[in-house]
C-alpha cells in the first residue's frame, strides 16, 4: 500500500490565537507566522482590548513584531463587556481591522474578569453586531459554580446559546474551541450562521492525559479536556465529510513555565510551534488527509467571508522531536507534548 509522504495545501489561517503582548509576543509570533497567513487574535490582554482604538494599537504592536517577509496578518477582535456600546460596534465595523467580538462569560477563563455577567445586558450591542454582520466569538461555558466543570459547555448550549439564537437568528456565531459531542452535534445540525473552531489538543487527547502518572499541568486548558467519547465526536466533526462549519482554531495560549507548574497553574496549552503538524497527525490517523485542506484552510475563510490564501504550504512525513521548552520573553514556555515525537513537519 502506498503511503502519502507529502501534502501541499492552501496556506491555512488560525481562527483562534492568543499572541499576548510585549516580549512574550515577540517570542511566540514567529511560530504562528511560519504556519498561518492570518489569525484571529484574542483580546484577553490585561487590560482587555475593548475598543477599536485599543485594537488598532495592539495590531500595530503585533505588526512591529511580525518576522520580515512572512506576510502574517492579524485579524483583531474586541472583548465584549457589559458596557460595550452599539457605537463601539459601528466603529469596529467601519475600521476594517476588527473581525469579531469575543464573549467571555465573566470568570470563565484566563483574564475573563471583565467579561459579560449577563448577556441580557448586551442585547442592543448584539443586535448591532447582527445588523453589521460582525461575528460573536463565544467562549461557550457557563460559570455557575453549581455546574460540574465537565458539563459547563453542554449546559451553556441550553442556557445561553439556544435563547440567544432564538432572539438573534441572523447573528453570526463562532462556537470557539468546542470540546463536547453536544457542541459538535449542535453546530453540525443547527440552522443559520454558526461555525466552530476545534483545537489540536482536543482532537488528540482526552482528560486522562491530565492525570497520567501524576498531575500534568501542560495539558490543562479551558474548556478542560473531556471524555474519550467527546474527543471522538470532535474528530468526526473535523475529519468527516461536508462539515464546512468546522475549522482550525489552535487556541494556542502560552503561559510562562512557572505559572503552569504552580500550586494554582494557569489554563492554556502552547501549540503555535507545531499546530499544523499536530492536526496533520489527527487527519493521518483517521485516513482523512484528503480532507485536511478544507478544515485547515478553506472552511474558516468562507465563514468569515474572506478569500482563501493564494500561497501554499507543504508538510512532509518526517519524524522530529518537539523541544522541551522555548524562550518566552525573560522566561520559558513548554509546548504541548514537549519532548515527544511528531511524524509530520512543515517543510
Ligand atoms: C486561554 C488563555 O490563556 O488566554 N486559556 C485557555 O486555557 N484556553 C483563555 C481561553 O481561551 O479560554
Ligand atoms: Zn482561547
PDB file of N, CA, C and O in Angstrom, residues 10-68:
ATOM      1  N   UNK A  10      -3.452  24.781   0.526  1.00  0.00           N
ATOM      2  CA  UNK A  10      -3.550  26.236   0.651  1.00  0.00           C
ATOM      3  C   UNK A  10      -3.067  26.630   2.038  1.00  0.00           C
ATOM      4  O   UNK A  10      -3.403  25.950   3.024  1.00  0.00           O
ATOM      5  N   UNK A  11      -2.283  27.715   2.133  1.00  0.00           N
ATOM      6  CA  UNK A  11      -1.784  28.105   3.451  1.00  0.00           C
ATOM      7  C   UNK A  11      -2.956  28.359   4.410  1.00  0.00           C
ATOM      8  O   UNK A  11      -3.880  29.085   4.066  1.00  0.00           O
ATOM      9  N   UNK A  12      -2.931  27.747   5.569  1.00  0.00           N
ATOM     10  CA  UNK A  12      -4.065  27.873   6.496  1.00  0.00           C
ATOM     11  C   UNK A  12      -4.062  29.175   7.302  1.00  0.00           C
ATOM     12  O   UNK A  12      -3.100  29.946   7.271  1.00  0.00           O
ATOM     13  N   UNK A  13      -5.149  29.393   7.996  1.00  0.00           N
ATOM     14  CA  UNK A  13      -5.303  30.511   8.931  1.00  0.00           C
ATOM     15  C   UNK A  13      -5.654  29.909  10.291  1.00  0.00           C
ATOM     16  O   UNK A  13      -6.242  28.835  10.363  1.00  0.00           O
ATOM     17  N   UNK A  14      -5.309  30.648  11.349  1.00  0.00           N
ATOM     18  CA  UNK A  14      -5.645  30.190  12.708  1.00  0.00           C
ATOM     19  C   UNK A  14      -6.784  31.076  13.210  1.00  0.00           C
ATOM     20  O   UNK A  14      -6.590  32.270  13.457  1.00  0.00           O
ATOM     21  N   UNK A  15      -7.955  30.478  13.383  1.00  0.00           N
ATOM     22  CA  UNK A  15      -9.144  31.277  13.714  1.00  0.00           C
ATOM     23  C   UNK A  15      -9.332  31.494  15.206  1.00  0.00           C
ATOM     24  O   UNK A  15     -10.391  31.958  15.630  1.00  0.00           O
ATOM     25  N   UNK A  16      -8.304  31.179  16.011  1.00  0.00           N
ATOM     26  CA  UNK A  16      -8.370  31.466  17.466  1.00  0.00           C
ATOM     27  C   UNK A  16      -6.960  31.383  18.033  1.00  0.00           C
ATOM     28  O   UNK A  16      -6.425  30.297  18.235  1.00  0.00           O
ATOM     29  N   UNK A  17      -6.371  32.552  18.312  1.00  0.00           N
ATOM     30  CA  UNK A  17      -4.966  32.570  18.743  1.00  0.00           C
ATOM     31  C   UNK A  17      -4.740  33.621  19.830  1.00  0.00           C
ATOM     32  O   UNK A  17      -5.221  34.745  19.720  1.00  0.00           O
ATOM     33  N   UNK A  18      -3.953  33.228  20.842  1.00  0.00           N
ATOM     34  CA  UNK A  18      -3.502  34.180  21.869  1.00  0.00           C
ATOM     35  C   UNK A  18      -2.040  34.521  21.588  1.00  0.00           C
ATOM     36  O   UNK A  18      -1.189  33.642  21.643  1.00  0.00           O
ATOM     37  N   UNK A  19      -1.779  35.794  21.288  1.00  0.00           N
ATOM     38  CA  UNK A  19      -0.398  36.214  20.992  1.00  0.00           C
ATOM     39  C   UNK A  19       0.257  36.930  22.165  1.00  0.00           C
ATOM     40  O   UNK A  19       1.454  37.209  22.113  1.00  0.00           O
ATOM     41  N   UNK A  20      -0.548  37.272  23.198  1.00  0.00           N
ATOM     42  CA  UNK A  20      -0.026  38.045  24.332  1.00  0.00           C
ATOM     43  C   UNK A  20       0.527  39.387  23.842  1.00  0.00           C
ATOM     44  O   UNK A  20       0.140  39.865  22.787  1.00  0.00           O
ATOM     45  N   UNK A  21       1.483  39.958  24.590  1.00  0.00           N
ATOM     46  CA  UNK A  21       1.942  41.315  24.282  1.00  0.00           C
ATOM     47  C   UNK A  21       3.405  41.432  24.694  1.00  0.00           C
ATOM     48  O   UNK A  21       3.956  40.518  25.308  1.00  0.00           O
ATOM     49  N   UNK A  22       4.027  42.544  24.347  1.00  0.00           N
ATOM     50  CA  UNK A  22       5.390  42.842  24.818  1.00  0.00           C
ATOM     51  C   UNK A  22       6.396  41.787  24.382  1.00  0.00           C
ATOM     52  O   UNK A  22       6.358  41.287  23.256  1.00  0.00           O
ATOM     53  N   UNK A  23       7.301  41.432  25.302  1.00  0.00           N
ATOM     54  CA  UNK A  23       8.373  40.485  24.965  1.00  0.00           C
ATOM     55  C   UNK A  23       7.818  39.093  24.676  1.00  0.00           C
ATOM     56  O   UNK A  23       8.348  38.362  23.832  1.00  0.00           O
ATOM     57  N   UNK A  24       6.748  38.723  25.365  1.00  0.00           N
ATOM     58  CA  UNK A  24       6.139  37.408  25.124  1.00  0.00           C
ATOM     59  C   UNK A  24       5.639  37.326  23.677  1.00  0.00           C
ATOM     60  O   UNK A  24       5.877  36.338  22.968  1.00  0.00           O
ATOM     61  N   UNK A  25       4.974  38.370  23.227  1.00  0.00           N
ATOM     62  CA  UNK A  25       4.502  38.439  21.837  1.00  0.00           C
ATOM     63  C   UNK A  25       5.663  38.222  20.865  1.00  0.00           C
ATOM     64  O   UNK A  25       5.564  37.430  19.916  1.00  0.00           O
ATOM     65  N   UNK A  26       6.768  38.912  21.132  1.00  0.00           N
ATOM     66  CA  UNK A  26       7.917  38.791  20.222  1.00  0.00           C
ATOM     67  C   UNK A  26       8.451  37.360  20.192  1.00  0.00           C
ATOM     68  O   UNK A  26       8.971  36.907  19.180  1.00  0.00           O
ATOM     69  N   UNK A  27       8.327  36.648  21.314  1.00  0.00           N
ATOM     70  CA  UNK A  27       8.836  35.271  21.367  1.00  0.00           C
ATOM     71  C   UNK A  27       7.963  34.293  20.581  1.00  0.00           C
ATOM     72  O   UNK A  27       8.468  33.318  20.033  1.00  0.00           O
ATOM     73  N   UNK A  28       6.655  34.510  20.566  1.00  0.00           N
ATOM     74  CA  UNK A  28       5.769  33.474  20.004  1.00  0.00           C
ATOM     75  C   UNK A  28       5.302  33.741  18.578  1.00  0.00           C
ATOM     76  O   UNK A  28       4.947  32.801  17.852  1.00  0.00           O
ATOM     77  N   UNK A  29       5.318  34.998  18.145  1.00  0.00           N
ATOM     78  CA  UNK A  29       4.631  35.309  16.887  1.00  0.00           C
ATOM     79  C   UNK A  29       5.256  34.607  15.677  1.00  0.00           C
ATOM     80  O   UNK A  29       4.553  34.204  14.743  1.00  0.00           O
ATOM     81  N   UNK A  30       6.572  34.394  15.713  1.00  0.00           N
ATOM     82  CA  UNK A  30       7.238  33.742  14.586  1.00  0.00           C
ATOM     83  C   UNK A  30       6.708  32.330  14.351  1.00  0.00           C
ATOM     84  O   UNK A  30       6.649  31.853  13.208  1.00  0.00           O
ATOM     85  N   UNK A  31       6.317  31.651  15.434  1.00  0.00           N
ATOM     86  CA  UNK A  31       5.799  30.287  15.289  1.00  0.00           C
ATOM     87  C   UNK A  31       4.491  30.286  14.495  1.00  0.00           C
ATOM     88  O   UNK A  31       4.306  29.485  13.586  1.00  0.00           O
ATOM     89  N   UNK A  32       3.593  31.193  14.851  1.00  0.00           N
ATOM     90  CA  UNK A  32       2.324  31.260  14.121  1.00  0.00           C
ATOM     91  C   UNK A  32       2.574  31.687  12.674  1.00  0.00           C
ATOM     92  O   UNK A  32       1.995  31.132  11.738  1.00  0.00           O
ATOM     93  N   UNK A  33       3.448  32.695  12.506  1.00  0.00           N
ATOM     94  CA  UNK A  33       3.683  33.251  11.162  1.00  0.00           C
ATOM     95  C   UNK A  33       4.320  32.216  10.231  1.00  0.00           C
ATOM     96  O   UNK A  33       4.168  32.299   9.010  1.00  0.00           O
ATOM     97  N   UNK A  34       5.034  31.242  10.789  1.00  0.00           N
ATOM     98  CA  UNK A  34       5.671  30.223   9.945  1.00  0.00           C
ATOM     99  C   UNK A  34       4.645  29.249   9.368  1.00  0.00           C
ATOM    100  O   UNK A  34       4.929  28.536   8.405  1.00  0.00           O
ATOM    101  N   UNK A  35       3.456  29.204   9.958  1.00  0.00           N
ATOM    102  CA  UNK A  35       2.458  28.230   9.503  1.00  0.00           C
ATOM    103  C   UNK A  35       1.226  28.890   8.904  1.00  0.00           C
ATOM    104  O   UNK A  35       0.686  28.423   7.920  1.00  0.00           O
ATOM    105  N   UNK A  36       0.782  29.964   9.562  1.00  0.00           N
ATOM    106  CA  UNK A  36      -0.510  30.552   9.203  1.00  0.00           C
ATOM    107  C   UNK A  36      -0.319  31.900   8.518  1.00  0.00           C
ATOM    108  O   UNK A  36       0.595  32.643   8.844  1.00  0.00           O
ATOM    109  N   UNK A  37      -1.238  32.203   7.605  1.00  0.00           N
ATOM    110  CA  UNK A  37      -1.182  33.502   6.925  1.00  0.00           C
ATOM    111  C   UNK A  37      -1.920  34.562   7.739  1.00  0.00           C
ATOM    112  O   UNK A  37      -1.489  35.682   7.862  1.00  0.00           O
ATOM    113  N   UNK A  38      -3.080  34.164   8.289  1.00  0.00           N
ATOM    114  CA  UNK A  38      -3.882  35.102   9.081  1.00  0.00           C
ATOM    115  C   UNK A  38      -4.252  34.422  10.394  1.00  0.00           C
ATOM    116  O   UNK A  38      -4.284  33.201  10.470  1.00  0.00           O
ATOM    117  N   UNK A  39      -4.565  35.241  11.398  1.00  0.00           N
ATOM    118  CA  UNK A  39      -5.068  34.652  12.645  1.00  0.00           C
ATOM    119  C   UNK A  39      -6.015  35.635  13.314  1.00  0.00           C
ATOM    120  O   UNK A  39      -5.791  36.847  13.301  1.00  0.00           O
ATOM    121  N   UNK A  40      -7.062  35.064  13.893  1.00  0.00           N
ATOM    122  CA  UNK A  40      -7.977  35.840  14.742  1.00  0.00           C
ATOM    123  C   UNK A  40      -7.307  35.968  16.099  1.00  0.00           C
ATOM    124  O   UNK A  40      -6.995  34.954  16.752  1.00  0.00           O
ATOM    125  N   UNK A  41      -7.062  37.220  16.505  1.00  0.00           N
ATOM    126  CA  UNK A  41      -6.265  37.482  17.707  1.00  0.00           C
ATOM    127  C   UNK A  41      -7.180  37.740  18.906  1.00  0.00           C
ATOM    128  O   UNK A  41      -7.974  38.680  18.900  1.00  0.00           O
ATOM    129  N   UNK A  42      -7.023  36.920  19.913  1.00  0.00           N
ATOM    130  CA  UNK A  42      -7.861  37.043  21.107  1.00  0.00           C
ATOM    131  C   UNK A  42      -7.514  38.319  21.886  1.00  0.00           C
ATOM    132  O   UNK A  42      -6.342  38.695  21.971  1.00  0.00           O
ATOM    133  N   UNK A  43      -8.560  38.939  22.454  1.00  0.00           N
ATOM    134  CA  UNK A  43      -8.377  40.263  23.091  1.00  0.00           C
ATOM    135  C   UNK A  43      -8.199  40.212  24.606  1.00  0.00           C
ATOM    136  O   UNK A  43      -8.325  41.239  25.263  1.00  0.00           O
ATOM    137  N   UNK A  44      -7.902  39.019  25.168  1.00  0.00           N
ATOM    138  CA  UNK A  44      -7.877  38.928  26.645  1.00  0.00           C
ATOM    139  C   UNK A  44      -6.522  39.312  27.224  1.00  0.00           C
ATOM    140  O   UNK A  44      -5.899  38.561  27.962  1.00  0.00           O
ATOM    141  N   UNK A  45      -6.070  40.527  26.859  1.00  0.00           N
ATOM    142  CA  UNK A  45      -4.872  41.087  27.498  1.00  0.00           C
ATOM    143  C   UNK A  45      -5.293  41.652  28.847  1.00  0.00           C
ATOM    144  O   UNK A  45      -6.472  41.693  29.178  1.00  0.00           O
ATOM    145  N   UNK A  46      -4.307  42.120  29.605  1.00  0.00           N
ATOM    146  CA  UNK A  46      -4.601  42.870  30.834  1.00  0.00           C
ATOM    147  C   UNK A  46      -4.105  44.282  30.634  1.00  0.00           C
ATOM    148  O   UNK A  46      -2.878  44.467  30.542  1.00  0.00           O
ATOM    149  N   UNK A  47      -4.938  45.312  30.558  1.00  0.00           N
ATOM    150  CA  UNK A  47      -6.391  45.261  30.479  1.00  0.00           C
ATOM    151  C   UNK A  47      -6.843  44.727  29.117  1.00  0.00           C
ATOM    152  O   UNK A  47      -6.074  44.782  28.154  1.00  0.00           O
ATOM    153  N   UNK A  48      -8.085  44.241  29.030  1.00  0.00           N
ATOM    154  CA  UNK A  48      -8.570  43.668  27.774  1.00  0.00           C
ATOM    155  C   UNK A  48      -8.730  44.715  26.667  1.00  0.00           C
ATOM    156  O   UNK A  48      -8.860  45.908  26.933  1.00  0.00           O
ATOM    157  N   UNK A  49      -8.735  44.222  25.432  1.00  0.00           N
ATOM    158  CA  UNK A  49      -8.897  45.078  24.250  1.00  0.00           C
ATOM    159  C   UNK A  49     -10.399  45.277  24.039  1.00  0.00           C
ATOM    160  O   UNK A  49     -11.068  44.412  23.466  1.00  0.00           O
ATOM    161  N   UNK A  50     -10.919  46.397  24.531  1.00  0.00           N
ATOM    162  CA  UNK A  50     -12.377  46.580  24.481  1.00  0.00           C
ATOM    163  C   UNK A  50     -12.817  47.606  23.446  1.00  0.00           C
ATOM    164  O   UNK A  50     -14.006  47.716  23.184  1.00  0.00           O
ATOM    165  N   UNK A  51     -11.870  48.365  22.888  1.00  0.00           N
ATOM    166  CA  UNK A  51     -12.266  49.385  21.914  1.00  0.00           C
ATOM    167  C   UNK A  51     -11.481  49.204  20.614  1.00  0.00           C
ATOM    168  O   UNK A  51     -10.397  48.616  20.598  1.00  0.00           O
ATOM    169  N   UNK A  52     -12.038  49.763  19.546  1.00  0.00           N
ATOM    170  CA  UNK A  52     -11.368  49.696  18.249  1.00  0.00           C
ATOM    171  C   UNK A  52     -10.015  50.402  18.320  1.00  0.00           C
ATOM    172  O   UNK A  52      -9.040  49.959  17.714  1.00  0.00           O
ATOM    173  N   UNK A  53      -9.958  51.480  19.090  1.00  0.00           N
ATOM    174  CA  UNK A  53      -8.697  52.210  19.240  1.00  0.00           C
ATOM    175  C   UNK A  53      -7.634  51.306  19.865  1.00  0.00           C
ATOM    176  O   UNK A  53      -6.498  51.230  19.390  1.00  0.00           O
ATOM    177  N   UNK A  54      -8.013  50.589  20.922  1.00  0.00           N
ATOM    178  CA  UNK A  54      -7.049  49.668  21.556  1.00  0.00           C
ATOM    179  C   UNK A  54      -6.660  48.545  20.601  1.00  0.00           C
ATOM    180  O   UNK A  54      -5.511  48.112  20.576  1.00  0.00           O
ATOM    181  N   UNK A  55      -7.636  48.083  19.802  1.00  0.00           N
ATOM    182  CA  UNK A  55      -7.342  47.007  18.845  1.00  0.00           C
ATOM    183  C   UNK A  55      -6.347  47.509  17.791  1.00  0.00           C
ATOM    184  O   UNK A  55      -5.441  46.778  17.385  1.00  0.00           O
ATOM    185  N   UNK A  56      -6.514  48.767  17.385  1.00  0.00           N
ATOM    186  CA  UNK A  56      -5.606  49.343  16.387  1.00  0.00           C
ATOM    187  C   UNK A  56      -4.184  49.412  16.950  1.00  0.00           C
ATOM    188  O   UNK A  56      -3.212  49.053  16.292  1.00  0.00           O
ATOM    189  N   UNK A  57      -4.079  49.837  18.222  1.00  0.00           N
ATOM    190  CA  UNK A  57      -2.742  49.937  18.839  1.00  0.00           C
ATOM    191  C   UNK A  57      -2.115  48.551  19.022  1.00  0.00           C
ATOM    192  O   UNK A  57      -0.923  48.357  18.762  1.00  0.00           O
ATOM    193  N   UNK A  58      -2.945  47.605  19.457  1.00  0.00           N
ATOM    194  CA  UNK A  58      -2.427  46.237  19.642  1.00  0.00           C
ATOM    195  C   UNK A  58      -1.977  45.678  18.288  1.00  0.00           C
ATOM    196  O   UNK A  58      -0.918  45.061  18.176  1.00  0.00           O
ATOM    197  N   UNK A  59      -2.773  45.957  17.267  1.00  0.00           N
ATOM    198  CA  UNK A  59      -2.414  45.472  15.928  1.00  0.00           C
ATOM    199  C   UNK A  59      -1.054  46.028  15.501  1.00  0.00           C
ATOM    200  O   UNK A  59      -0.221  45.321  14.928  1.00  0.00           O
ATOM    201  N   UNK A  60      -0.815  47.307  15.828  1.00  0.00           N
ATOM    202  CA  UNK A  60       0.481  47.898  15.459  1.00  0.00           C
ATOM    203  C   UNK A  60       1.625  47.213  16.190  1.00  0.00           C
ATOM    204  O   UNK A  60       2.685  46.966  15.614  1.00  0.00           O
ATOM    205  N   UNK A  61       1.404  46.876  17.471  1.00  0.00           N
ATOM    206  CA  UNK A  61       2.472  46.190  18.215  1.00  0.00           C
ATOM    207  C   UNK A  61       2.721  44.800  17.622  1.00  0.00           C
ATOM    208  O   UNK A  61       3.863  44.338  17.552  1.00  0.00           O
ATOM    209  N   UNK A  62       1.645  44.157  17.184  1.00  0.00           N
ATOM    210  CA  UNK A  62       1.819  42.835  16.554  1.00  0.00           C
ATOM    211  C   UNK A  62       2.585  42.976  15.246  1.00  0.00           C
ATOM    212  O   UNK A  62       3.558  42.259  14.996  1.00  0.00           O
ATOM    213  N   UNK A  63       2.167  43.947  14.425  1.00  0.00           N
ATOM    214  CA  UNK A  63       2.817  44.115  13.118  1.00  0.00           C
ATOM    215  C   UNK A  63       4.311  44.430  13.282  1.00  0.00           C
ATOM    216  O   UNK A  63       5.136  43.983  12.502  1.00  0.00           O
ATOM    217  N   UNK A  64       4.638  45.178  14.347  1.00  0.00           N
ATOM    218  CA  UNK A  64       6.047  45.514  14.592  1.00  0.00           C
ATOM    219  C   UNK A  64       6.844  44.265  14.973  1.00  0.00           C
ATOM    220  O   UNK A  64       8.066  44.232  14.814  1.00  0.00           O
ATOM    221  N   UNK A  65       6.160  43.234  15.464  1.00  0.00           N
ATOM    222  CA  UNK A  65       6.847  42.013  15.902  1.00  0.00           C
ATOM    223  C   UNK A  65       6.834  40.909  14.845  1.00  0.00           C
ATOM    224  O   UNK A  65       7.512  39.889  14.990  1.00  0.00           O
ATOM    225  N   UNK A  66       6.058  41.095  13.766  1.00  0.00           N
ATOM    226  CA  UNK A  66       5.953  40.057  12.723  1.00  0.00           C
ATOM    227  C   UNK A  66       7.306  39.898  12.027  1.00  0.00           C
ATOM    228  O   UNK A  66       7.906  40.890  11.628  1.00  0.00           O
ATOM    229  N   UNK A  67       7.802  38.663  11.866  1.00  0.00           N
ATOM    230  CA  UNK A  67       9.083  38.477  11.170  1.00  0.00           C
ATOM    231  C   UNK A  67       8.986  39.014   9.733  1.00  0.00           C
ATOM    232  O   UNK A  67       7.972  38.811   9.062  1.00  0.00           O
ATOM    233  N   UNK A  68      10.037  39.708   9.310  1.00  0.00           N
ATOM    234  CA  UNK A  68      10.050  40.328   7.978  1.00  0.00           C
ATOM    235  C   UNK A  68       9.769  39.274   6.915  1.00  0.00           C
ATOM    236  O   UNK A  68      10.278  38.157   6.990  1.00  0.00           O
TER     237      UNK A  68
END
